[in-house]
Structure formats: C-alpha cells, structure tokens
Amino acid sequence: MTDQMTRITLARRPEGTPVPEDFGLKKGPLPEVSKGEMLVEVQTLSLDPYMRGRMNAVKSYAAATEIGDTMPGQGVGRVIASQVDGFAEGDIVVGATGWASHAVLPGDGAFKWDKAAPPSTALGVLGMPGFTAWTGLREYGRPKAGETLVIAAATGPVGAMVGQLAKSAGLRTVAVAGGAEKCRLAVEKFGFDAAVDHRAHADESAMRSALAEACPDGVDIYWENVGGKVLAAVMPLMNDHGRIPICGTIAWYSGVNSTEDRLPMAWRNILTKRLSVNGFIIFDHWDDYPDFVEKLAPKVAAGDIAYLEDVTEGLENAPQAFIAMLSGGNTGKTLIKVS
Ligand SMILES: NC(=O)c1ccc[n+]([C@@H]2O[C@H](COP(=O)([O-])OP(=O)(O)OC[C@H]3O[C@@H](n4cnc5c(N)ncnc54)[C@H](OP(=O)(O)O)[C@@H]3O)[C@@H](O)[C@H]2O)c1
C-alpha cells in the first residue's frame, strides 16, 4: 500500500474557459486519521459542471475553492483505516473526497454503498445528478401526460434521467444535444421522441425552427440546463402556463459572449404566458435522497433506467476531462478512475 497521496488543486482562477495551467498536482504523505474519521482510497471521482463555479472568487450558494486547495468533488472509495463506529476497512463509501487519491472523511460525511447497482452509479444516475432530475421534475416541472418537455445536455446524467422520467410520465420528450451521435443516443438509448443537434443549427432562428418542428404542440416544460442559444430559441415556443425549472446555465459558466440584452424578451414571455420559472439547488433537498435511492436503485440495477458513463483513467487527467466536459467533450456522466 502506498504511503503517498496525490491531489489536484486550484492553481489560479481561470479567465473564461479553464485551461490545464489553472490546475496543480501535489503529492504528500497520507493523512492521519483521528477519532470519528476514516481514510478512504478513492476509486472513482465525479466531475460536475458546478465545479466551474467554485473556481471563481464570487459569493454563491457554496464557498469558492481557495487557491492551492484541493478541487472539490464527490467520490466513491474503499475504507483503508477507520475510527468511526459502523465503518470498517473494506467498506465502499461515498463522500466529498475532492480530486484526490485519498481522503479523510468524517463519519457523518459519508455513506456506505450497498446497492445492487455498481458503486460508480452513486455519482451519476443514482447520485447527485440523477437525484437532481428526479426532484426538479416533480417539484418544479410538474409534468402532465400529453405535454411536451425540452431539455438540453440531454445525454448527460441530469438530462438522460429527466428525459426517461418524463417519458414514463407520458410526455413527448425532445432532446437538444451536441452532435449527431449524441442525438442518436438520446433517441435510441434514452427514449427521447426527437432530438435536435444544437451544433448543426448555428444561429438562434435555425435552432428555433428545428425545435418548433420537433414540438408541434409547443413546449410545456423547458428544463433549463444550458442557457445561451437554446434558451433564446425555446422561449417563444413556450405554451401558456409552462414551467421552466432552472437547473443550470452551463453555456455561461465561463462568461457570457453575447452582449445583446435578452432580459426584456425573457421577462415578456414569463409575463404574457404566465410561466413558472424556478431556480433550484439540489442541496436544499438532500433529506429526500434516501427515498430516491430506495425507489430508483432497483430500476437501475434491473436495467429499466439507462445510463452512460464516460470514464477517464488517472487522476492526473482530471483537469483535461473537466475542461472537455464543459464544452460537450463527454458522452454520459464524467468520471475519473482514480485507482
Ligand atoms: N441545480 C442543481 O442543483 C444542479 C445539480 C446538478 C447539475 N446541475 C446542472 O445541470 C446541468 C447538466 O449537468 P450534467 O452533470 O448532466 O452535465 P453533462 O450533461 O454531463 O455535461 C455538460 C453538457 O452540457 C452541454 N453543453 C455545454 N455547453 C453547452 C452550450 N453552450 N449549449 C448547449 N449545451 C452545452 C454539453 O452537452 P452537448 O454536447 O449535448 O451539448 C455537455 O456535455 C449543468 O448545467 C449543471 O450545472 C444543476
């Protein structure tokens, strides 16, 4: 067993889209474990879009990562030393490991993974992204059979789960995805009724025409994952009393390119169509997570809910995989195989 740990740090704050030099790689001795803590050897690390926000020194719903600190994130790993009652060496646990080969987790900051579905699913389809989809659709999408839902980043862990849940609730589901292959996956693997390739429709009006064709009865739920061109194209297609759960705006995470002020158009649509627009952050809903896992884990294990994982080998490759994900280089849940 190694006595060294490796971690990826924030070396400096990115200007716009992150580059590899924004990250550092540090090695050091394995940390000591005190009473109430366990040492975990990380097996799989989750890379998520929200981490881009943590790289900025701005006040948000969570604290910014400090320069030199380990990049934050959730991981799955094996307990190699424990001073926590109820956790033993060899247990597979999920917790906030950060981008690191090893992590010290407090007993109340980790949970055991004992489901039939593989441990990596605790980071994607059965983890924070899947839970976000399940919660947001019920609470803020309020789907009704016969309605139409549109979602971008449709083959990612949030989008794929939203699409499958909405489809099983009897909605027409329309995916927006980057590239022909992702559009094919959206329809063939995740059961979307139609898919629109945002890369093939460079401007907003072409995007709107393609979406209008895919949504002959208009749009009742626009699940907001990306903002940008997709939002601008969807807004005029919204039906009266439509719902827009705002889950993410990844197109703007590294800065806004367009200087055109779209706020008046958006506000006018919200008013005249009496839309319900709800921002939400999944951290406010954690109490419901055990219920979600209990209900969905058997379906995932049985293959009734499809998911895709995009696994990169090696912690040292995490920055590159993260940068690629932000612009659509991933196909499915972005994971790093650490050990
Ligand atoms: N509110 C919350 O609590 C919460 C929780 C989890 C996730 N989220 C948000 O949910 C969204 C999806 O998360 P995820 O983990 O499922 O991500 P993901 O799909 O694995 O990865 C992000 C995807 O966004 C798409 N994308 C990037 N730039 C885009 C652009 N300019 N226009 C259109 N699409 C673009 C790309 O897919 P294509 O190649 O298909 O375009 C990319 O693969 C993110 O915005 C994330 O921040 C929010």
mmCIF file of C-alpha atoms and ligand atoms in Angstrom:
data_model
loop_
_atom_site.group_PDB
_atom_site.id
_atom_site.type_symbol
_atom_site.label_atom_id
_atom_site.label_comp_id
_atom_site.label_asym_id
_atom_site.label_seq_id
_atom_site.Cartn_x
_atom_site.Cartn_y
_atom_site.Cartn_z
ATOM 1 C CA MET A 1 0.000 0.000 0.000
ATOM 2 C CA THR A 2 1.297 3.459 -0.887
ATOM 3 C CA ASP A 3 2.084 5.960 1.879
ATOM 4 C CA GLN A 4 1.653 8.889 -0.515
ATOM 5 C CA MET A 5 -1.415 10.738 -1.679
ATOM 6 C CA THR A 6 -1.943 12.824 -4.808
ATOM 7 C CA ARG A 7 -4.373 15.674 -5.189
ATOM 8 C CA ILE A 8 -5.361 18.142 -7.894
ATOM 9 C CA THR A 9 -5.503 21.724 -6.690
ATOM 10 C CA LEU A 10 -6.769 25.043 -7.966
ATOM 11 C CA ALA A 11 -3.528 26.725 -9.061
ATOM 12 C CA ARG A 12 -5.117 30.003 -10.163
ATOM 13 C CA ARG A 13 -8.555 31.349 -11.075
ATOM 14 C CA PRO A 14 -9.472 30.780 -14.729
ATOM 15 C CA GLU A 15 -10.168 33.647 -17.041
ATOM 16 C CA GLY A 16 -13.035 32.386 -19.175
ATOM 17 C CA THR A 17 -12.778 28.743 -20.160
ATOM 18 C CA PRO A 18 -10.403 26.843 -17.817
ATOM 19 C CA VAL A 19 -7.027 25.690 -19.173
ATOM 20 C CA PRO A 20 -4.723 22.965 -17.758
ATOM 21 C CA GLU A 21 -2.443 25.601 -16.140
ATOM 22 C CA ASP A 22 -5.320 26.591 -13.827
ATOM 23 C CA PHE A 23 -4.791 23.286 -12.003
ATOM 24 C CA GLY A 24 -1.895 21.966 -9.930
ATOM 25 C CA LEU A 25 -0.834 18.437 -8.934
ATOM 26 C CA LYS A 26 0.503 17.963 -5.406
ATOM 27 C CA LYS A 27 1.877 14.871 -3.673
ATOM 28 C CA GLY A 28 2.321 14.367 0.054
ATOM 29 C CA PRO A 29 2.177 11.816 2.854
ATOM 30 C CA LEU A 30 -1.082 10.033 3.612
ATOM 31 C CA PRO A 31 -3.072 11.982 6.214
ATOM 32 C CA GLU A 32 -3.524 10.748 9.790
ATOM 33 C CA VAL A 33 -6.970 9.610 10.882
ATOM 34 C CA SER A 34 -8.438 10.862 14.179
ATOM 35 C CA LYS A 35 -11.364 9.544 16.221
ATOM 36 C CA GLY A 36 -14.589 9.900 14.233
ATOM 37 C CA GLU A 37 -12.821 9.804 10.847
ATOM 38 C CA MET A 38 -11.941 7.259 8.181
ATOM 39 C CA LEU A 39 -9.262 7.166 5.495
ATOM 40 C CA VAL A 40 -10.588 6.329 2.063
ATOM 41 C CA GLU A 41 -8.723 5.241 -1.038
ATOM 42 C CA VAL A 42 -10.655 6.908 -3.851
ATOM 43 C CA GLN A 43 -11.672 4.596 -6.666
ATOM 44 C CA THR A 44 -13.892 6.838 -8.788
ATOM 45 C CA LEU A 45 -14.200 10.622 -8.806
ATOM 46 C CA SER A 46 -17.154 12.578 -10.172
ATOM 47 C CA LEU A 47 -16.561 15.659 -12.342
ATOM 48 C CA ASP A 48 -19.550 18.004 -12.444
ATOM 49 C CA PRO A 49 -20.272 21.334 -14.154
ATOM 50 C CA TYR A 50 -20.880 23.129 -10.801
ATOM 51 C CA MET A 51 -17.143 22.851 -10.054
ATOM 52 C CA ARG A 52 -16.502 25.586 -12.627
ATOM 53 C CA GLY A 53 -18.396 27.998 -10.363
ATOM 54 C CA ARG A 54 -16.252 27.049 -7.359
ATOM 55 C CA MET A 55 -13.153 28.170 -9.259
ATOM 56 C CA ASN A 56 -14.393 31.777 -9.214
ATOM 57 C CA ALA A 57 -13.946 34.049 -6.208
ATOM 58 C CA VAL A 58 -17.594 35.032 -6.109
ATOM 59 C CA LYS A 59 -20.214 34.664 -3.423
ATOM 60 C CA SER A 60 -22.636 31.884 -4.329
ATOM 61 C CA TYR A 61 -24.633 29.136 -2.663
ATOM 62 C CA ALA A 62 -21.330 27.403 -1.797
ATOM 63 C CA ALA A 63 -17.928 28.794 -0.846
ATOM 64 C CA ALA A 64 -15.314 29.332 -3.549
ATOM 65 C CA THR A 65 -12.302 26.998 -3.615
ATOM 66 C CA GLU A 66 -9.189 28.803 -2.375
ATOM 67 C CA ILE A 67 -6.022 28.898 -4.490
ATOM 68 C CA GLY A 68 -3.896 25.874 -3.533
ATOM 69 C CA ASP A 69 -6.843 23.928 -2.129
ATOM 70 C CA THR A 70 -7.888 20.548 -3.467
ATOM 71 C CA MET A 71 -10.590 20.809 -6.134
ATOM 72 C CA PRO A 72 -13.914 19.817 -4.534
ATOM 73 C CA GLY A 73 -15.971 16.846 -5.595
ATOM 74 C CA GLN A 74 -17.685 13.612 -4.690
ATOM 75 C CA GLY A 75 -16.009 10.262 -4.928
ATOM 76 C CA VAL A 76 -16.509 6.598 -4.230
ATOM 77 C CA GLY A 77 -13.770 4.715 -2.449
ATOM 78 C CA ARG A 78 -12.685 1.921 -0.161
ATOM 79 C CA VAL A 79 -12.113 2.484 3.540
ATOM 80 C CA ILE A 80 -8.484 1.626 4.385
ATOM 81 C CA ALA A 81 -8.498 2.803 8.029
ATOM 82 C CA SER A 82 -11.446 3.647 10.233
ATOM 83 C CA GLN A 83 -12.008 5.223 13.602
ATOM 84 C CA VAL A 84 -15.748 5.524 13.051
ATOM 85 C CA ASP A 85 -18.227 3.117 14.620
ATOM 86 C CA GLY A 86 -20.117 1.294 11.894
ATOM 87 C CA PHE A 87 -17.437 1.735 9.192
ATOM 88 C CA ALA A 88 -14.773 -0.914 8.681
ATOM 89 C CA GLU A 89 -11.810 -1.491 6.406
ATOM 90 C CA GLY A 90 -13.012 -2.638 3.007
ATOM 91 C CA ASP A 91 -16.348 -0.798 3.119
ATOM 92 C CA ILE A 92 -17.230 1.048 -0.083
ATOM 93 C CA VAL A 93 -18.312 4.576 0.775
ATOM 94 C CA VAL A 94 -19.472 7.735 -0.992
ATOM 95 C CA GLY A 95 -18.423 11.179 0.187
ATOM 96 C CA ALA A 96 -16.803 14.537 -0.560
ATOM 97 C CA THR A 97 -13.347 13.199 -1.323
ATOM 98 C CA GLY A 98 -12.263 16.055 -3.586
ATOM 99 C CA TRP A 99 -9.975 15.468 -6.582
ATOM 100 C CA ALA A 100 -7.597 13.244 -4.662
ATOM 101 C CA SER A 101 -6.272 9.707 -4.449
ATOM 102 C CA HIS A 102 -7.144 9.537 -0.734
ATOM 103 C CA ALA A 103 -9.436 11.449 1.580
ATOM 104 C CA VAL A 104 -10.200 11.668 5.272
ATOM 105 C CA LEU A 105 -13.967 11.648 5.716
ATOM 106 C CA PRO A 106 -15.920 12.205 8.921
ATOM 107 C CA GLY A 107 -18.435 9.519 9.856
ATOM 108 C CA ASP A 108 -21.347 11.855 9.173
ATOM 109 C CA GLY A 109 -19.880 12.927 5.822
ATOM 110 C CA ALA A 110 -20.001 9.531 4.107
ATOM 111 C CA PHE A 111 -22.443 6.736 3.480
ATOM 112 C CA LYS A 112 -21.936 3.094 2.570
ATOM 113 C CA TRP A 113 -22.830 1.910 -0.920
ATOM 114 C CA ASP A 114 -24.544 -1.453 -0.557
ATOM 115 C CA LYS A 115 -26.908 -1.360 -3.557
ATOM 116 C CA ALA A 116 -27.005 -3.877 -6.405
ATOM 117 C CA ALA A 117 -26.105 -1.132 -8.899
ATOM 118 C CA PRO A 118 -22.320 -0.549 -9.298
ATOM 119 C CA PRO A 119 -20.712 1.998 -6.899
ATOM 120 C CA SER A 120 -19.952 4.423 -9.752
ATOM 121 C CA THR A 121 -23.707 4.922 -10.205
ATOM 122 C CA ALA A 122 -23.719 6.622 -6.779
ATOM 123 C CA LEU A 123 -22.053 9.554 -8.552
ATOM 124 C CA GLY A 124 -24.331 9.741 -11.585
ATOM 125 C CA VAL A 125 -27.650 8.116 -12.323
ATOM 126 C CA LEU A 126 -28.168 7.278 -8.623
ATOM 127 C CA GLY A 127 -26.158 10.196 -7.282
ATOM 128 C CA MET A 128 -26.451 13.955 -7.178
ATOM 129 C CA PRO A 129 -27.275 14.392 -10.917
ATOM 130 C CA GLY A 130 -29.967 11.688 -11.028
ATOM 131 C CA PHE A 131 -31.439 12.968 -7.784
ATOM 132 C CA THR A 132 -31.487 16.494 -9.218
ATOM 133 C CA ALA A 133 -33.517 15.239 -12.190
ATOM 134 C CA TRP A 134 -35.970 13.266 -10.055
ATOM 135 C CA THR A 135 -36.551 16.108 -7.588
ATOM 136 C CA GLY A 136 -36.616 19.002 -10.028
ATOM 137 C CA LEU A 137 -39.006 17.342 -12.444
ATOM 138 C CA ARG A 138 -41.551 16.504 -9.744
ATOM 139 C CA GLU A 139 -41.328 19.726 -7.773
ATOM 140 C CA TYR A 140 -40.746 22.339 -10.445
ATOM 141 C CA GLY A 141 -41.587 20.665 -13.771
ATOM 142 C CA ARG A 142 -44.896 19.241 -12.532
ATOM 143 C CA PRO A 143 -45.296 17.038 -15.644
ATOM 144 C CA LYS A 144 -48.678 16.009 -17.038
ATOM 145 C CA ALA A 145 -49.277 13.271 -19.590
ATOM 146 C CA GLY A 146 -49.599 14.642 -23.113
ATOM 147 C CA GLU A 147 -47.346 17.656 -22.500
ATOM 148 C CA THR A 148 -44.051 18.378 -24.259
ATOM 149 C CA LEU A 149 -40.708 18.693 -22.468
ATOM 150 C CA VAL A 150 -37.486 20.057 -23.959
ATOM 151 C CA ILE A 151 -34.093 19.548 -22.350
ATOM 152 C CA ALA A 152 -30.525 20.271 -23.493
ATOM 153 C CA ALA A 153 -27.388 18.386 -22.376
ATOM 154 C CA ALA A 154 -29.839 15.538 -22.915
ATOM 155 C CA THR A 155 -27.387 12.642 -22.839
ATOM 156 C CA GLY A 156 -25.702 13.834 -19.630
ATOM 157 C CA PRO A 157 -26.663 12.371 -16.246
ATOM 158 C CA VAL A 158 -29.265 15.050 -15.478
ATOM 159 C CA GLY A 159 -30.736 15.203 -18.971
ATOM 160 C CA ALA A 160 -30.959 11.462 -19.540
ATOM 161 C CA MET A 161 -32.773 10.925 -16.243
ATOM 162 C CA VAL A 162 -35.187 13.837 -16.809
ATOM 163 C CA GLY A 163 -35.949 12.501 -20.272
ATOM 164 C CA GLN A 164 -36.667 8.959 -19.085
ATOM 165 C CA LEU A 165 -38.802 10.069 -16.123
ATOM 166 C CA ALA A 166 -40.803 12.459 -18.297
ATOM 167 C CA LYS A 167 -41.297 9.826 -20.974
ATOM 168 C CA SER A 168 -42.573 7.316 -18.425
ATOM 169 C CA ALA A 169 -44.996 10.017 -17.192
ATOM 170 C CA GLY A 170 -46.480 10.171 -20.698
ATOM 171 C CA LEU A 171 -44.850 13.323 -22.082
ATOM 172 C CA ARG A 172 -43.428 13.989 -25.505
ATOM 173 C CA THR A 173 -39.709 14.394 -24.828
ATOM 174 C CA VAL A 174 -37.408 16.418 -27.055
ATOM 175 C CA ALA A 175 -33.641 16.341 -26.587
ATOM 176 C CA VAL A 176 -31.157 19.026 -27.516
ATOM 177 C CA ALA A 177 -27.671 17.567 -27.813
ATOM 178 C CA GLY A 178 -24.323 18.384 -29.388
ATOM 179 C CA GLY A 179 -23.668 16.305 -32.494
ATOM 180 C CA ALA A 180 -25.304 13.528 -34.490
ATOM 181 C CA GLU A 181 -24.027 10.714 -32.259
ATOM 182 C CA LYS A 182 -25.433 12.251 -29.065
ATOM 183 C CA CYS A 183 -28.751 12.863 -30.866
ATOM 184 C CA ARG A 184 -28.833 9.200 -31.880
ATOM 185 C CA LEU A 185 -28.119 8.127 -28.280
ATOM 186 C CA ALA A 186 -30.824 10.454 -26.972
ATOM 187 C CA VAL A 187 -33.445 8.719 -29.086
ATOM 188 C CA GLU A 188 -32.184 5.134 -29.185
ATOM 189 C CA LYS A 189 -30.776 4.748 -25.664
ATOM 190 C CA PHE A 190 -32.757 7.232 -23.607
ATOM 191 C CA GLY A 191 -36.084 7.061 -25.473
ATOM 192 C CA PHE A 192 -36.500 10.725 -26.437
ATOM 193 C CA ASP A 193 -39.153 11.208 -29.118
ATOM 194 C CA ALA A 194 -36.974 13.609 -31.083
ATOM 195 C CA ALA A 195 -33.523 15.175 -30.875
ATOM 196 C CA VAL A 196 -32.176 18.479 -32.181
ATOM 197 C CA ASP A 197 -28.449 18.951 -32.734
ATOM 198 C CA HIS A 198 -27.502 22.402 -31.465
ATOM 199 C CA ARG A 199 -24.174 22.230 -33.287
ATOM 200 C CA ALA A 200 -25.931 21.783 -36.634
ATOM 201 C CA HIS A 201 -28.083 24.894 -36.035
ATOM 202 C CA ALA A 202 -25.578 27.661 -35.634
ATOM 203 C CA ASP A 203 -27.920 30.569 -35.131
ATOM 204 C CA GLU A 204 -30.880 31.030 -32.875
ATOM 205 C CA SER A 205 -33.540 31.234 -35.588
ATOM 206 C CA ALA A 206 -32.383 27.957 -37.203
ATOM 207 C CA MET A 207 -32.415 26.399 -33.752
ATOM 208 C CA ARG A 208 -35.939 27.693 -33.127
ATOM 209 C CA SER A 209 -37.237 26.329 -36.461
ATOM 210 C CA ALA A 210 -35.779 22.890 -35.703
ATOM 211 C CA LEU A 211 -37.285 22.919 -32.207
ATOM 212 C CA ALA A 212 -40.656 24.146 -33.483
ATOM 213 C CA GLU A 213 -40.730 21.219 -35.880
ATOM 214 C CA ALA A 214 -39.870 18.784 -33.058
ATOM 215 C CA CYS A 215 -42.514 20.360 -30.776
ATOM 216 C CA PRO A 216 -45.677 20.715 -32.921
ATOM 217 C CA ASP A 217 -47.797 21.442 -29.831
ATOM 218 C CA GLY A 218 -45.360 23.939 -28.310
ATOM 219 C CA VAL A 219 -43.320 23.462 -25.135
ATOM 220 C CA ASP A 220 -44.870 22.973 -21.687
ATOM 221 C CA ILE A 221 -41.676 22.261 -19.738
ATOM 222 C CA TYR A 222 -38.322 23.642 -20.696
ATOM 223 C CA TRP A 223 -35.782 22.110 -18.339
ATOM 224 C CA GLU A 224 -33.005 24.686 -18.262
ATOM 225 C CA ASN A 225 -29.536 23.090 -18.239
ATOM 226 C CA VAL A 226 -27.632 25.382 -20.553
ATOM 227 C CA GLY A 227 -28.984 28.912 -21.187
ATOM 228 C CA GLY A 228 -27.428 30.567 -24.247
ATOM 229 C CA LYS A 229 -28.775 29.927 -27.721
ATOM 230 C CA VAL A 230 -31.065 27.084 -26.648
ATOM 231 C CA LEU A 231 -32.896 29.230 -24.102
ATOM 232 C CA ALA A 232 -33.316 32.052 -26.598
ATOM 233 C CA ALA A 233 -34.731 29.625 -29.175
ATOM 234 C CA VAL A 234 -37.148 27.903 -26.760
ATOM 235 C CA MET A 235 -38.643 30.943 -25.020
ATOM 236 C CA PRO A 236 -41.004 31.972 -27.850
ATOM 237 C CA LEU A 237 -42.192 28.349 -28.166
ATOM 238 C CA MET A 238 -43.375 28.124 -24.558
ATOM 239 C CA ASN A 239 -47.071 27.411 -24.042
ATOM 240 C CA ASP A 240 -49.241 29.325 -21.594
ATOM 241 C CA HIS A 241 -48.701 28.172 -18.002
ATOM 242 C CA GLY A 242 -45.462 26.423 -18.962
ATOM 243 C CA ARG A 243 -42.786 25.624 -16.402
ATOM 244 C CA ILE A 244 -39.058 26.303 -16.532
ATOM 245 C CA PRO A 245 -37.045 24.599 -13.777
ATOM 246 C CA ILE A 246 -33.689 26.398 -13.889
ATOM 247 C CA CYS A 247 -31.168 23.700 -13.080
ATOM 248 C CA GLY A 248 -28.053 25.059 -14.774
ATOM 249 C CA THR A 249 -26.740 27.520 -17.362
ATOM 250 C CA ILE A 250 -23.534 25.832 -18.498
ATOM 251 C CA ALA A 251 -23.274 27.911 -21.682
ATOM 252 C CA TRP A 252 -22.484 30.890 -19.424
ATOM 253 C CA TYR A 253 -20.319 29.269 -16.722
ATOM 254 C CA SER A 254 -17.113 30.622 -18.226
ATOM 255 C CA GLY A 255 -18.564 34.020 -19.163
ATOM 256 C CA VAL A 256 -21.258 35.473 -21.394
ATOM 257 C CA ASN A 257 -20.249 36.060 -25.006
ATOM 258 C CA SER A 258 -23.283 37.888 -26.318
ATOM 259 C CA THR A 259 -23.778 41.496 -25.340
ATOM 260 C CA GLU A 260 -27.346 41.584 -26.573
ATOM 261 C CA ASP A 261 -29.765 42.164 -23.716
ATOM 262 C CA ARG A 262 -32.250 39.297 -23.726
ATOM 263 C CA LEU A 263 -33.852 40.107 -20.422
ATOM 264 C CA PRO A 264 -36.797 42.084 -21.842
ATOM 265 C CA MET A 265 -37.698 39.205 -24.192
ATOM 266 C CA ALA A 266 -37.493 36.662 -21.374
ATOM 267 C CA TRP A 267 -39.478 38.782 -18.950
ATOM 268 C CA ARG A 268 -42.174 39.480 -21.541
ATOM 269 C CA ASN A 269 -42.579 35.761 -22.210
ATOM 270 C CA ILE A 270 -42.757 34.948 -18.499
ATOM 271 C CA LEU A 271 -45.452 37.583 -18.022
ATOM 272 C CA THR A 272 -47.650 37.082 -21.043
ATOM 273 C CA LYS A 273 -47.521 33.279 -20.906
ATOM 274 C CA ARG A 274 -47.827 33.167 -17.117
ATOM 275 C CA LEU A 275 -44.782 30.903 -16.882
ATOM 276 C CA SER A 276 -43.477 29.431 -13.638
ATOM 277 C CA VAL A 277 -39.721 29.817 -13.513
ATOM 278 C CA ASN A 278 -38.000 28.142 -10.577
ATOM 279 C CA GLY A 279 -34.322 28.194 -9.810
ATOM 280 C CA PHE A 280 -33.312 25.324 -7.565
ATOM 281 C CA ILE A 281 -30.182 23.876 -5.995
ATOM 282 C CA ILE A 282 -30.311 20.220 -5.089
ATOM 283 C CA PHE A 283 -28.516 20.753 -1.750
ATOM 284 C CA ASP A 284 -31.829 22.074 -0.357
ATOM 285 C CA HIS A 285 -33.424 18.678 -0.966
ATOM 286 C CA TRP A 286 -30.908 16.194 0.493
ATOM 287 C CA ASP A 287 -33.404 14.868 3.044
ATOM 288 C CA ASP A 288 -35.226 13.141 0.161
ATOM 289 C CA TYR A 289 -32.098 11.424 -1.191
ATOM 290 C CA PRO A 290 -32.583 8.087 0.684
ATOM 291 C CA ASP A 291 -36.125 7.859 -0.711
ATOM 292 C CA PHE A 292 -34.810 8.487 -4.239
ATOM 293 C CA VAL A 293 -32.125 5.777 -3.976
ATOM 294 C CA GLU A 294 -34.565 3.311 -2.458
ATOM 295 C CA LYS A 295 -37.003 3.792 -5.338
ATOM 296 C CA LEU A 296 -34.606 4.136 -8.256
ATOM 297 C CA ALA A 297 -31.701 1.768 -7.407
ATOM 298 C CA PRO A 298 -33.712 -1.394 -8.192
ATOM 299 C CA LYS A 299 -34.780 0.082 -11.543
ATOM 300 C CA VAL A 300 -31.185 0.947 -12.455
ATOM 301 C CA ALA A 301 -29.940 -2.465 -11.328
ATOM 302 C CA ALA A 302 -32.681 -4.135 -13.411
ATOM 303 C CA GLY A 303 -31.746 -2.111 -16.498
ATOM 304 C CA ASP A 304 -35.089 -0.276 -16.564
ATOM 305 C CA ILE A 305 -33.308 3.077 -16.392
ATOM 306 C CA ALA A 306 -30.485 3.546 -18.886
ATOM 307 C CA TYR A 307 -27.317 5.476 -18.133
ATOM 308 C CA LEU A 308 -23.970 6.202 -19.741
ATOM 309 C CA GLU A 309 -20.605 6.744 -18.079
ATOM 310 C CA ASP A 310 -17.632 8.484 -19.665
ATOM 311 C CA VAL A 311 -14.616 7.210 -17.738
ATOM 312 C CA THR A 312 -11.104 8.672 -17.973
ATOM 313 C CA GLU A 313 -8.219 6.743 -16.370
ATOM 314 C CA GLY A 314 -5.921 8.548 -13.937
ATOM 315 C CA LEU A 315 -6.385 11.412 -11.502
ATOM 316 C CA GLU A 316 -3.737 13.433 -13.354
ATOM 317 C CA ASN A 317 -6.088 13.530 -16.356
ATOM 318 C CA ALA A 318 -8.981 15.059 -14.386
ATOM 319 C CA PRO A 319 -8.322 18.691 -15.471
ATOM 320 C CA GLN A 320 -8.391 17.772 -19.148
ATOM 321 C CA ALA A 321 -11.554 15.679 -18.738
ATOM 322 C CA PHE A 322 -13.216 18.510 -16.822
ATOM 323 C CA ILE A 323 -12.317 21.106 -19.452
ATOM 324 C CA ALA A 324 -13.633 18.801 -22.182
ATOM 325 C CA MET A 325 -16.921 18.199 -20.336
ATOM 326 C CA LEU A 326 -17.648 21.916 -20.087
ATOM 327 C CA SER A 327 -17.837 22.129 -23.864
ATOM 328 C CA GLY A 328 -19.514 18.800 -24.555
ATOM 329 C CA GLY A 329 -16.472 16.517 -24.869
ATOM 330 C CA ASN A 330 -18.133 13.948 -22.594
ATOM 331 C CA THR A 331 -20.723 11.373 -23.566
ATOM 332 C CA GLY A 332 -22.534 10.477 -20.360
ATOM 333 C CA LYS A 333 -21.568 11.017 -16.742
ATOM 334 C CA THR A 334 -17.969 12.229 -16.486
ATOM 335 C CA LEU A 335 -15.951 10.036 -14.117
ATOM 336 C CA ILE A 336 -12.278 9.603 -13.302
ATOM 337 C CA LYS A 337 -10.997 6.141 -12.476
ATOM 338 C CA VAL A 338 -8.543 7.011 -9.735
ATOM 339 C CA SER A 339 -7.437 3.584 -8.500
HETATM 340 N N1 LIG B 1 -29.290 22.946 -9.733
HETATM 341 C C1 LIG B 1 -28.608 21.895 -9.294
HETATM 342 O O1 LIG B 1 -28.620 21.572 -8.112
HETATM 343 C C2 LIG B 1 -27.821 21.075 -10.271
HETATM 344 C C3 LIG B 1 -27.388 19.781 -9.955
HETATM 345 C C4 LIG B 1 -26.717 19.022 -10.930
HETATM 346 C C5 LIG B 1 -26.459 19.592 -12.187
HETATM 347 N N2 LIG B 1 -26.861 20.862 -12.438
HETATM 348 C C6 LIG B 1 -26.669 21.459 -13.774
HETATM 349 O O2 LIG B 1 -27.316 20.639 -14.714
HETATM 350 C C7 LIG B 1 -26.678 20.769 -15.976
HETATM 351 C C8 LIG B 1 -26.358 19.381 -16.523
HETATM 352 O O3 LIG B 1 -25.441 18.748 -15.646
HETATM 353 P P1 LIG B 1 -24.804 17.332 -16.014
HETATM 354 O O4 LIG B 1 -23.982 16.907 -14.871
HETATM 355 O O5 LIG B 1 -25.886 16.428 -16.502
HETATM 356 O O6 LIG B 1 -23.839 17.762 -17.223
HETATM 357 P P2 LIG B 1 -23.357 16.940 -18.509
HETATM 358 O O7 LIG B 1 -24.501 16.792 -19.432
HETATM 359 O O8 LIG B 1 -22.621 15.724 -18.123
HETATM 360 O O9 LIG B 1 -22.243 17.890 -19.141
HETATM 361 C C9 LIG B 1 -22.498 19.143 -19.599
HETATM 362 C C10 LIG B 1 -23.068 19.163 -21.034
HETATM 363 O O10 LIG B 1 -23.548 20.460 -21.304
HETATM 364 C C11 LIG B 1 -23.654 20.609 -22.698
HETATM 365 N N3 LIG B 1 -23.226 21.952 -23.100
HETATM 366 C C12 LIG B 1 -22.083 22.590 -22.763
HETATM 367 N N4 LIG B 1 -22.066 23.818 -23.310
HETATM 368 C C13 LIG B 1 -23.223 23.952 -23.989
HETATM 369 C C14 LIG B 1 -23.798 25.011 -24.776
HETATM 370 N N5 LIG B 1 -23.170 26.176 -24.957
HETATM 371 N N6 LIG B 1 -25.019 24.813 -25.327
HETATM 372 C C15 LIG B 1 -25.681 23.646 -25.171
HETATM 373 N N7 LIG B 1 -25.191 22.609 -24.424
HETATM 374 C C16 LIG B 1 -23.972 22.772 -23.850
HETATM 375 C C17 LIG B 1 -22.764 19.533 -23.345
HETATM 376 O O11 LIG B 1 -23.619 18.542 -23.918
HETATM 377 P P3 LIG B 1 -23.897 18.530 -25.511
HETATM 378 O O12 LIG B 1 -22.612 18.083 -26.143
HETATM 379 O O13 LIG B 1 -25.025 17.603 -25.683
HETATM 380 O O14 LIG B 1 -24.232 19.944 -25.884
HETATM 381 C C18 LIG B 1 -22.064 18.916 -22.133
HETATM 382 O O15 LIG B 1 -21.788 17.551 -22.346
HETATM 383 C C19 LIG B 1 -25.464 21.665 -15.752
HETATM 384 O O16 LIG B 1 -25.798 22.982 -16.099
HETATM 385 C C20 LIG B 1 -25.248 21.551 -14.253
HETATM 386 O O17 LIG B 1 -24.572 22.660 -13.724
HETATM 387 C C21 LIG B 1 -27.520 21.606 -11.512
#
